[in-house]
Amino acid sequence: MTSVVDTARKHKHAYARGADRPLGSYLGTLAVYGLSAAGLALLARGRTPRVSFSDLALMTITTHKLSRLIAKDPVTSPLRAPFTRYEGTSGPAELHEEVRGHGARHAVGELVTCPFCLSQWVATGYTAGMLFAPAATRVVGTTMTAVAGSDWLQLAYARLQQEV
């Protein structure tokens, strides 16, 4: 077992080039996701949801909006606060936060501040919703899609105001 640990440390050192990269914590995060997805797959045995093009479009827009909401919205900053430090704003109604801490705290901080990283988790949750509560999931998806559309209209309106 010692040689496995030593080999892992050597690979981490070679990979990180002196930077504090929490590879073990990333592995833990991957394990949580993998076990969650496997658990959902076991629970969903025999269920085959029909995913229409409109469902896929709803899921795509909802995943985008919810991922950004979790990662960037000022209202969700209390969820990120244990893992981040406020640095300022990064866009209309969005915050810029720096990840803090080491190990698992740092890994979770990177996850909760990255809408691209969160998308996988959100899409998996949405898929679970489509398997076990499709009607309610579509209502949530419709709401998030309307908010995403409204965001784009707000940005377009602000842009037009600047041109006037």
XYZ file of N, CA, C and O in Angstrom:
656
model
N 0.830 -1.204 0.000
C 0.000 0.000 0.000
C 0.868 1.260 0.000
O 0.512 2.252 -0.615
N 2.002 1.198 0.675
C 2.897 2.346 0.733
C 3.383 2.740 -0.649
O 3.473 3.926 -0.963
N 3.677 1.757 -1.491
C 4.164 2.077 -2.832
C 3.074 2.763 -3.669
O 3.375 3.620 -4.490
N 1.816 2.400 -3.449
C 0.714 3.059 -4.160
C 0.633 4.527 -3.735
O 0.511 5.425 -4.574
N 0.720 4.765 -2.437
C 0.668 6.135 -1.915
C 1.869 6.934 -2.411
O 1.736 8.091 -2.836
N 3.054 6.327 -2.362
C 4.252 7.009 -2.851
C 4.140 7.344 -4.330
O 4.506 8.445 -4.760
N 3.622 6.424 -5.114
C 3.439 6.656 -6.541
C 2.443 7.788 -6.775
O 2.679 8.661 -7.617
N 1.354 7.799 -6.021
C 0.354 8.871 -6.145
C 0.976 10.222 -5.796
O 0.724 11.227 -6.472
N 1.779 10.262 -4.753
C 2.444 11.522 -4.365
C 3.402 11.992 -5.455
O 3.499 13.185 -5.731
N 4.133 11.075 -6.053
C 5.062 11.435 -7.135
C 4.295 12.010 -8.326
O 4.708 13.013 -8.907
N 3.185 11.373 -8.668
C 2.376 11.877 -9.783
C 1.801 13.256 -9.457
O 1.785 14.140 -10.316
N 1.344 13.437 -8.224
C 0.807 14.731 -7.822
C 1.888 15.797 -7.915
O 1.657 16.891 -8.440
N 3.067 15.500 -7.413
C 4.175 16.457 -7.445
C 4.543 16.808 -8.890
O 4.726 17.979 -9.223
N 4.628 15.806 -9.745
C 4.963 16.035 -11.149
C 3.876 16.841 -11.854
O 4.153 17.689 -12.692
N 2.632 16.566 -11.506
C 1.509 17.262 -12.128
C 1.423 18.715 -11.668
O 1.284 19.629 -12.468
N 1.503 18.940 -10.357
C 1.214 20.250 -9.771
C 2.318 21.275 -10.001
O 2.057 22.473 -9.946
N 3.546 20.831 -10.218
C 4.678 21.742 -10.434
C 4.760 22.822 -9.365
O 4.937 24.000 -9.644
N 4.567 22.426 -8.117
C 4.690 23.350 -6.998
C 3.408 24.049 -6.584
O 3.349 24.667 -5.539
N 2.381 23.985 -7.406
C 1.100 24.608 -7.061
C 0.347 23.698 -6.090
O 0.563 22.492 -6.055
N -0.523 24.305 -5.297
C -1.330 23.531 -4.352
C -2.568 23.005 -5.072
O -3.590 23.671 -5.128
N -2.463 21.850 -5.674
C -3.574 21.234 -6.386
C -4.097 20.074 -5.555
O -3.397 19.095 -5.341
N -5.339 20.159 -5.076
C -5.893 19.120 -4.191
C -6.406 17.892 -4.953
O -7.604 17.613 -4.982
N -5.500 17.168 -5.571
C -5.903 16.029 -6.397
C -6.683 14.989 -5.601
O -7.643 14.415 -6.112
N -6.275 14.727 -4.364
C -7.009 13.766 -3.535
C -8.435 14.222 -3.280
O -9.373 13.413 -3.314
N -8.613 15.503 -3.050
C -9.962 16.041 -2.828
C -10.788 16.018 -4.110
O -11.997 15.802 -4.072
N -10.125 16.270 -5.249
C -10.841 16.137 -6.523
C -11.308 14.700 -6.702
O -12.424 14.450 -7.157
N -10.439 13.766 -6.353
C -10.805 12.352 -6.454
C -12.004 12.044 -5.557
O -12.917 11.323 -5.956
N -12.027 12.628 -4.365
C -13.175 12.455 -3.468
C -14.451 13.030 -4.063
O -15.521 12.416 -3.983
N -14.331 14.194 -4.679
C -15.485 14.822 -5.323
C -15.993 13.955 -6.476
O -17.202 13.758 -6.640
N -15.062 13.435 -7.260
C -15.440 12.522 -8.341
C -16.132 11.282 -7.805
O -17.105 10.801 -8.393
N -15.642 10.772 -6.682
C -16.242 9.576 -6.079
C -17.674 9.866 -5.618
O -18.576 9.046 -5.832
N -17.887 11.030 -5.006
C -19.241 11.404 -4.569
C -20.170 11.480 -5.777
O -21.280 10.946 -5.750
N -19.701 12.139 -6.840
C -20.537 12.233 -8.041
C -20.806 10.845 -8.620
O -21.940 10.505 -8.946
N -19.759 10.058 -8.773
C -19.902 8.729 -9.356
C -20.829 7.838 -8.556
O -21.689 7.141 -9.118
N -20.691 7.858 -7.231
C -21.570 7.045 -6.389
C -23.010 7.543 -6.447
O -23.947 6.738 -6.460
N -23.176 8.858 -6.492
C -24.535 9.418 -6.609
C -25.176 9.015 -7.926
O -26.337 8.599 -7.963
N -24.424 9.137 -9.017
C -24.956 8.767 -10.330
C -25.258 7.273 -10.386
O -26.297 6.861 -10.923
N -24.372 6.459 -9.811
C -24.610 5.011 -9.788
C -25.842 4.675 -8.952
O -26.649 3.816 -9.333
N -25.995 5.363 -7.819
C -27.173 5.151 -6.979
C -28.453 5.518 -7.705
O -29.449 4.785 -7.642
N -28.429 6.636 -8.418
C -29.597 7.032 -9.211
C -29.896 6.009 -10.296
O -31.054 5.674 -10.546
N -28.840 5.511 -10.932
C -29.033 4.505 -11.982
C -29.666 3.241 -11.410
O -30.560 2.654 -12.034
N -29.240 2.841 -10.220
C -29.836 1.657 -9.588
C -31.291 1.897 -9.219
O -32.146 1.038 -9.425
N -31.571 3.077 -8.676
C -32.951 3.412 -8.313
C -33.860 3.502 -9.542
O -35.050 3.221 -9.457
N -33.282 3.888 -10.664
C -34.069 4.112 -11.874
C -34.180 2.874 -12.757
O -34.745 2.960 -13.847
N -33.671 1.745 -12.292
C -33.747 0.526 -13.115
C -35.157 0.325 -13.646
O -36.133 0.404 -12.910
N -35.238 0.065 -14.929
C -36.538 -0.199 -15.548
C -37.280 1.049 -15.990
O -38.248 0.959 -16.723
N -36.858 2.195 -15.530
C -37.502 3.445 -15.958
C -36.767 3.966 -17.179
O -35.565 4.108 -17.166
N -37.511 4.244 -18.204
C -36.910 4.801 -19.412
C -37.685 6.061 -19.763
O -38.762 5.980 -20.362
N -37.156 7.201 -19.374
C -37.888 8.432 -19.671
C -37.795 8.772 -21.149
O -36.791 8.493 -21.800
N -38.858 9.310 -21.654
C -38.834 9.837 -23.015
C -38.364 11.277 -22.908
O -38.964 12.085 -22.197
N -37.320 11.569 -23.604
C -36.800 12.936 -23.601
C -36.999 13.506 -24.993
O -36.302 13.129 -25.933
N -37.969 14.376 -25.084
C -38.252 15.012 -26.368
C -37.245 16.136 -26.604
O -36.495 16.521 -25.708
N -37.257 16.678 -27.802
C -36.386 17.807 -28.101
C -36.719 18.986 -27.186
O -35.824 19.670 -26.703
N -38.009 19.206 -26.925
C -38.382 20.324 -26.046
C -37.910 20.071 -24.618
O -37.490 21.007 -23.923
N -37.946 18.808 -24.153
C -37.394 18.485 -22.828
C -35.895 18.757 -22.782
O -35.375 19.296 -21.803
N -35.198 18.374 -23.839
C -33.758 18.593 -23.891
C -33.434 20.089 -23.903
O -32.508 20.538 -23.215
N -34.209 20.874 -24.646
C -33.998 22.320 -24.676
C -34.250 22.921 -23.295
O -33.470 23.751 -22.810
N -35.333 22.492 -22.642
C -35.646 22.961 -21.295
C -34.529 22.588 -20.322
O -34.095 23.416 -19.509
N -34.049 21.360 -20.424
C -32.973 20.891 -19.552
C -31.693 21.686 -19.783
O -30.984 22.044 -18.833
N -31.384 21.978 -21.037
C -30.171 22.717 -21.369
C -30.202 24.126 -20.796
O -29.246 24.569 -20.147
N -31.288 24.823 -21.005
C -31.397 26.198 -20.515
C -31.464 26.219 -18.991
O -30.831 27.054 -18.339
N -32.194 25.285 -18.401
C -32.282 25.201 -16.945
C -30.915 24.903 -16.340
O -30.529 25.513 -15.333
N -30.182 23.986 -16.932
C -28.854 23.647 -16.428
C -27.946 24.865 -16.485
O -27.221 25.167 -15.528
N -27.991 25.592 -17.586
C -27.195 26.813 -17.719
C -27.557 27.819 -16.622
O -26.686 28.317 -15.905
N -28.841 28.104 -16.490
C -29.271 29.137 -15.547
C -29.008 28.735 -14.105
O -28.504 29.529 -13.309
N -29.358 27.522 -13.737
C -29.180 27.088 -12.355
C -27.700 27.000 -11.984
O -27.310 27.362 -10.867
N -26.867 26.583 -12.916
C -25.425 26.531 -12.654
C -24.866 27.926 -12.396
O -24.070 28.137 -11.482
N -25.276 28.891 -13.191
C -24.809 30.275 -12.986
C -25.396 30.862 -11.703
O -24.725 31.614 -11.006
N -26.647 30.531 -11.417
C -27.289 31.013 -10.194
C -26.514 30.539 -8.961
O -26.219 31.320 -8.065
N -26.158 29.270 -8.936
C -25.417 28.717 -7.793
C -24.010 29.310 -7.731
O -23.533 29.670 -6.653
N -23.346 29.442 -8.874
C -21.941 29.832 -8.904
C -21.691 31.331 -8.821
O -20.628 31.754 -8.349
N -22.632 32.158 -9.242
C -22.339 33.582 -9.415
C -23.309 34.551 -8.744
O -22.986 35.711 -8.563
N -24.499 34.109 -8.397
C -25.530 35.031 -7.911
C -25.221 35.546 -6.512
O -24.810 34.771 -5.647
N -25.431 36.845 -6.269
C -25.212 37.375 -4.921
C -26.073 36.690 -3.851
O -25.615 36.462 -2.730
N -27.293 36.327 -4.194
C -28.195 35.721 -3.212
C -27.703 34.344 -2.760
O -27.949 33.940 -1.628
N -26.985 33.638 -3.609
C -26.477 32.315 -3.226
C -25.068 32.382 -2.633
O -24.475 31.342 -2.325
N -24.539 33.585 -2.434
C -23.190 33.719 -1.865
C -23.058 33.098 -0.472
O -21.977 32.591 -0.144
N -24.106 33.070 0.371
C -23.939 32.377 1.660
C -23.616 30.892 1.514
O -22.951 30.311 2.373
N -24.054 30.272 0.416
C -23.729 28.869 0.181
C -22.253 28.701 -0.193
O -21.638 27.682 0.125
N -21.690 29.703 -0.865
C -20.296 29.642 -1.302
C -19.332 30.200 -0.268
O -18.134 29.897 -0.300
N -19.824 31.014 0.663
C -18.965 31.731 1.619
C -17.981 30.849 2.389
O -16.842 31.267 2.597
N -18.345 29.645 2.824
C -17.349 28.836 3.542
C -16.156 28.419 2.681
O -15.132 28.004 3.207
N -16.280 28.562 1.368
C -15.253 28.071 0.458
C -14.587 29.174 -0.362
O -13.661 28.909 -1.112
N -15.106 30.414 -0.244
C -14.643 31.491 -1.120
C -14.423 32.785 -0.335
O -14.795 32.909 0.828
N -13.838 33.746 -1.046
C -13.654 35.098 -0.519
C -14.183 36.060 -1.573
O -13.844 35.966 -2.753
N -15.012 36.998 -1.155
C -15.584 37.997 -2.049
C -14.470 38.887 -2.603
O -13.638 39.387 -1.860
N -14.465 39.079 -3.926
C -13.461 39.923 -4.574
C -14.092 41.117 -5.281
O -13.403 42.070 -5.582
N -15.368 41.027 -5.601
C -16.021 42.116 -6.319
C -17.088 41.561 -7.244
O -17.545 40.433 -7.077
N -17.454 42.366 -8.235
C -18.441 41.913 -9.206
C -17.728 41.490 -10.476
O -16.615 41.930 -10.760
N -18.404 40.624 -11.231
C -17.810 40.154 -12.490
C -18.719 40.416 -13.680
O -18.347 40.126 -14.799
N -19.880 40.924 -13.431
C -20.839 41.210 -14.489
C -22.143 41.644 -13.861
O -22.257 41.698 -12.629
N -23.133 41.953 -14.675
C -24.425 42.347 -14.126
C -24.997 41.248 -13.218
O -25.185 40.116 -13.647
N -25.204 41.602 -11.961
C -25.793 40.699 -10.957
C -24.966 39.436 -10.757
O -25.509 38.394 -10.403
N -23.649 39.518 -10.965
C -22.772 38.371 -10.731
C -21.563 38.793 -9.907
O -21.058 39.905 -10.047
N -21.124 37.862 -9.049
C -19.983 38.123 -8.180
C -18.742 37.407 -8.679
O -18.821 36.358 -9.314
N -17.593 38.001 -8.334
C -16.306 37.336 -8.533
C -15.799 36.969 -7.146
O -15.672 37.828 -6.279
N -15.553 35.696 -6.936
C -15.058 35.206 -5.653
C -13.828 34.344 -5.891
O -13.760 33.624 -6.886
N -12.878 34.441 -4.984
C -11.680 33.610 -5.046
C -11.868 32.412 -4.125
O -12.408 32.550 -3.017
N -11.411 31.275 -4.577
C -11.476 30.052 -3.781
C -10.456 30.172 -2.652
O -9.367 30.703 -2.839
N -10.812 29.670 -1.470
C -9.871 29.697 -0.355
C -9.772 28.312 0.275
O -10.559 27.430 -0.014
N -8.783 28.167 1.121
C -8.604 26.914 1.828
C -7.739 25.931 1.063
O -7.204 26.222 -0.004
N -7.611 24.762 1.633
C -6.806 23.684 1.061
C -7.629 22.403 1.068
O -8.630 22.301 1.754
N -7.180 21.431 0.303
C -7.821 20.123 0.303
C -9.264 20.175 -0.158
O -9.602 20.802 -1.162
N -10.124 19.532 0.624
C -11.540 19.422 0.249
C -12.210 20.789 0.165
O -13.028 21.027 -0.731
N -11.861 21.689 1.071
C -12.456 23.025 1.044
C -12.147 23.722 -0.274
O -13.006 24.358 -0.885
N -10.913 23.616 -0.719
C -10.508 24.224 -1.978
C -11.224 23.555 -3.159
O -11.723 24.241 -4.069
N -11.281 22.234 -3.156
C -11.930 21.502 -4.250
C -13.409 21.865 -4.355
O -13.927 22.111 -5.456
N -14.096 21.921 -3.220
C -15.516 22.297 -3.239
C -15.655 23.754 -3.667
O -16.570 24.100 -4.426
N -14.745 24.607 -3.219
C -14.767 26.010 -3.635
C -14.659 26.160 -5.141
O -15.367 26.962 -5.754
N -13.762 25.385 -5.745
C -13.639 25.437 -7.200
C -14.923 24.956 -7.873
O -15.344 25.512 -8.884
N -15.545 23.930 -7.300
C -16.786 23.409 -7.869
C -17.905 24.441 -7.789
O -18.584 24.711 -8.789
N -18.110 25.051 -6.626
C -19.271 25.928 -6.438
C -19.091 27.323 -7.042
O -20.048 28.098 -7.085
N -17.899 27.642 -7.532
C -17.705 28.928 -8.199
C -17.588 28.789 -9.708
O -17.421 29.778 -10.408
N -17.700 27.579 -10.207
C -17.519 27.322 -11.645
C -18.825 26.815 -12.260
O -19.202 25.667 -12.057
N -19.534 27.672 -13.011
C -20.783 27.210 -13.605
C -20.581 26.048 -14.575
O -21.450 25.186 -14.703
N -19.425 25.996 -15.219
C -19.145 24.884 -16.125
C -19.026 23.577 -15.339
O -19.513 22.534 -15.772
N -18.380 23.642 -14.184
C -18.198 22.458 -13.339
C -19.533 22.009 -12.741
O -19.817 20.817 -12.655
N -20.336 22.969 -12.316
C -21.632 22.654 -11.702
C -22.632 22.071 -12.693
O -23.543 21.349 -12.304
N -22.452 22.378 -13.967
C -23.412 21.934 -14.977
C -23.626 20.429 -14.956
O -24.756 19.951 -15.100
N -22.554 19.673 -14.781
C -22.665 18.209 -14.742
C -23.563 17.760 -13.594
O -24.405 16.886 -13.744
N -23.371 18.378 -12.431
C -24.158 18.027 -11.249
C -25.621 18.435 -11.431
O -26.538 17.680 -11.103
N -25.838 19.646 -11.945
C -27.202 20.140 -12.156
C -27.922 19.287 -13.196
O -29.078 18.895 -12.985
N -27.263 18.980 -14.299
C -27.896 18.156 -15.334
C -28.234 16.769 -14.801
O -29.287 16.205 -15.146
N -27.375 16.215 -13.962
C -27.663 14.906 -13.369
C -28.878 14.997 -12.450
O -29.750 14.121 -12.478
N -28.952 16.053 -11.668
C -30.127 16.258 -10.818
C -31.394 16.431 -11.637
O -32.456 15.890 -11.296
N -31.293 17.165 -12.727
C -32.455 17.355 -13.605
C -32.889 16.021 -14.213
O -34.078 15.719 -14.282
N -31.910 15.221 -14.624
C -32.222 13.907 -15.173
C -32.938 13.048 -14.134
O -33.922 12.362 -14.449
N -32.458 13.097 -12.890
C -33.129 12.355 -11.812
C -34.558 12.852 -11.641
O -35.489 12.058 -11.461
N -34.739 14.160 -11.727
C -36.084 14.709 -11.647
C -36.978 14.212 -12.761
O -38.152 13.894 -12.539
N -36.438 14.116 -13.959
C -37.224 13.604 -15.091
C -37.586 12.138 -14.905
O -38.624 11.681 -15.380
N -36.748 11.398 -14.196
C -37.041 9.982 -13.945
C -38.116 9.795 -12.878
O -38.976 8.936 -12.995
N -38.042 10.587 -11.804
C -38.889 10.341 -10.635
C -40.036 11.334 -10.448
O -41.007 11.010 -9.770
N -39.934 12.521 -11.012
C -40.997 13.522 -10.882
C -40.993 14.417 -12.124
O -40.687 15.612 -12.043
N -41.327 13.864 -13.284
C -41.186 14.634 -14.527
C -42.038 15.899 -14.583
O -41.570 16.925 -15.082
N -43.249 15.854 -14.082
C -44.114 17.045 -14.169
C -43.537 18.189 -13.338
O -43.431 19.325 -13.821
N -43.159 17.909 -12.109
C -42.581 18.951 -11.250
C -41.259 19.450 -11.822
O -40.964 20.649 -11.768
N -40.471 18.554 -12.373
C -39.185 18.937 -12.955
C -39.389 19.860 -14.144
O -38.657 20.837 -14.312
N -40.395 19.579 -14.947
C -40.684 20.459 -16.086
C -41.135 21.844 -15.613
O -40.801 22.859 -16.243
N -41.881 21.909 -14.517
C -42.302 23.210 -13.978
C -41.078 24.008 -13.528
O -40.945 25.199 -13.844
N -40.173 23.359 -12.806
C -38.941 24.034 -12.378
C -38.138 24.453 -13.604
O -37.619 25.571 -13.671
N -38.039 23.557 -14.583
C -37.319 23.873 -15.813
C -37.925 25.048 -16.552
O -37.205 25.913 -17.055
N -39.237 25.095 -16.602
C -39.919 26.209 -17.262
C -39.623 27.518 -16.537
O -39.355 28.546 -17.172
N -39.633 27.489 -15.218
C -39.343 28.689 -14.423
C -37.921 29.176 -14.683
O -37.697 30.365 -14.948
N -36.949 28.269 -14.614
C -35.549 28.653 -14.821
C -35.308 29.129 -16.254
O -34.520 30.046 -16.491
N -36.017 28.537 -17.206
C -35.889 28.965 -18.597
C -36.465 30.366 -18.774
O -35.873 31.202 -19.479
N -37.583 30.645 -18.124
C -38.160 31.994 -18.184
C -37.203 33.010 -17.558
O -37.025 34.113 -18.092
N -36.568 32.652 -16.453
C -35.608 33.558 -15.807
C -34.408 33.783 -16.722
O -33.925 34.912 -16.862
N -33.915 32.726 -17.365
C -32.790 32.872 -18.293
C -33.173 33.792 -19.456
O -32.390 34.674 -19.847
N -34.360 33.605 -20.003
C -34.829 34.485 -21.076
C -34.951 35.921 -20.603
O -34.553 36.860 -21.311
N -35.453 36.105 -19.397
C -35.566 37.444 -18.828
C -34.193 38.084 -18.642
O -34.016 39.276 -18.901
N -33.225 37.293 -18.216
C -31.861 37.811 -18.070
C -31.350 38.380 -19.392
O -30.782 39.472 -19.440
N -31.546 37.616 -20.465
C -31.081 38.075 -21.759
C -31.804 39.352 -22.192
O -31.183 40.261 -22.754
N -33.093 39.445 -21.904
C -33.828 40.665 -22.225
C -33.331 41.840 -21.385
O -33.209 42.965 -21.892
N -33.024 41.594 -20.103
C -32.483 42.667 -19.242
C -31.144 43.168 -19.790
O -30.884 44.377 -19.832
N -30.278 42.230 -20.191
C -28.983 42.619 -20.745
C -29.143 43.388 -22.059
O -28.440 44.388 -22.294
N -30.065 42.951 -22.902
C -30.318 43.651 -24.159
C -30.872 45.038 -23.892
O -30.458 46.020 -24.543
N -31.768 45.148 -22.943
C -32.344 46.458 -22.598
C -31.256 47.403 -22.090
O -31.183 48.557 -22.504
N -30.397 46.907 -21.192
C -29.304 47.724 -20.661
C -28.367 48.172 -21.782
O -27.906 49.320 -21.795
N -28.103 47.286 -22.714
C -27.234 47.611 -23.843
C -27.858 48.711 -24.697
O -27.181 49.655 -25.134
N -29.159 48.581 -24.948
C -29.857 49.624 -25.731
C -29.842 50.957 -25.000
O -29.731 52.009 -25.634
N -29.967 50.942 -23.685
C -29.939 52.183 -22.897
C -28.590 52.882 -23.029
O -28.524 54.103 -23.027
N -27.510 52.095 -23.112
C -26.172 52.675 -23.259
C -25.984 53.358 -24.610
O -25.247 54.327 -24.728
N -26.672 52.842 -25.617
C -26.544 53.394 -26.967
C -27.331 54.680 -27.143
O -27.079 55.425 -28.081
N -28.312 54.915 -26.288
C -29.159 56.103 -26.418
C -28.471 57.327 -25.881
O -27.685 57.416 -25.067
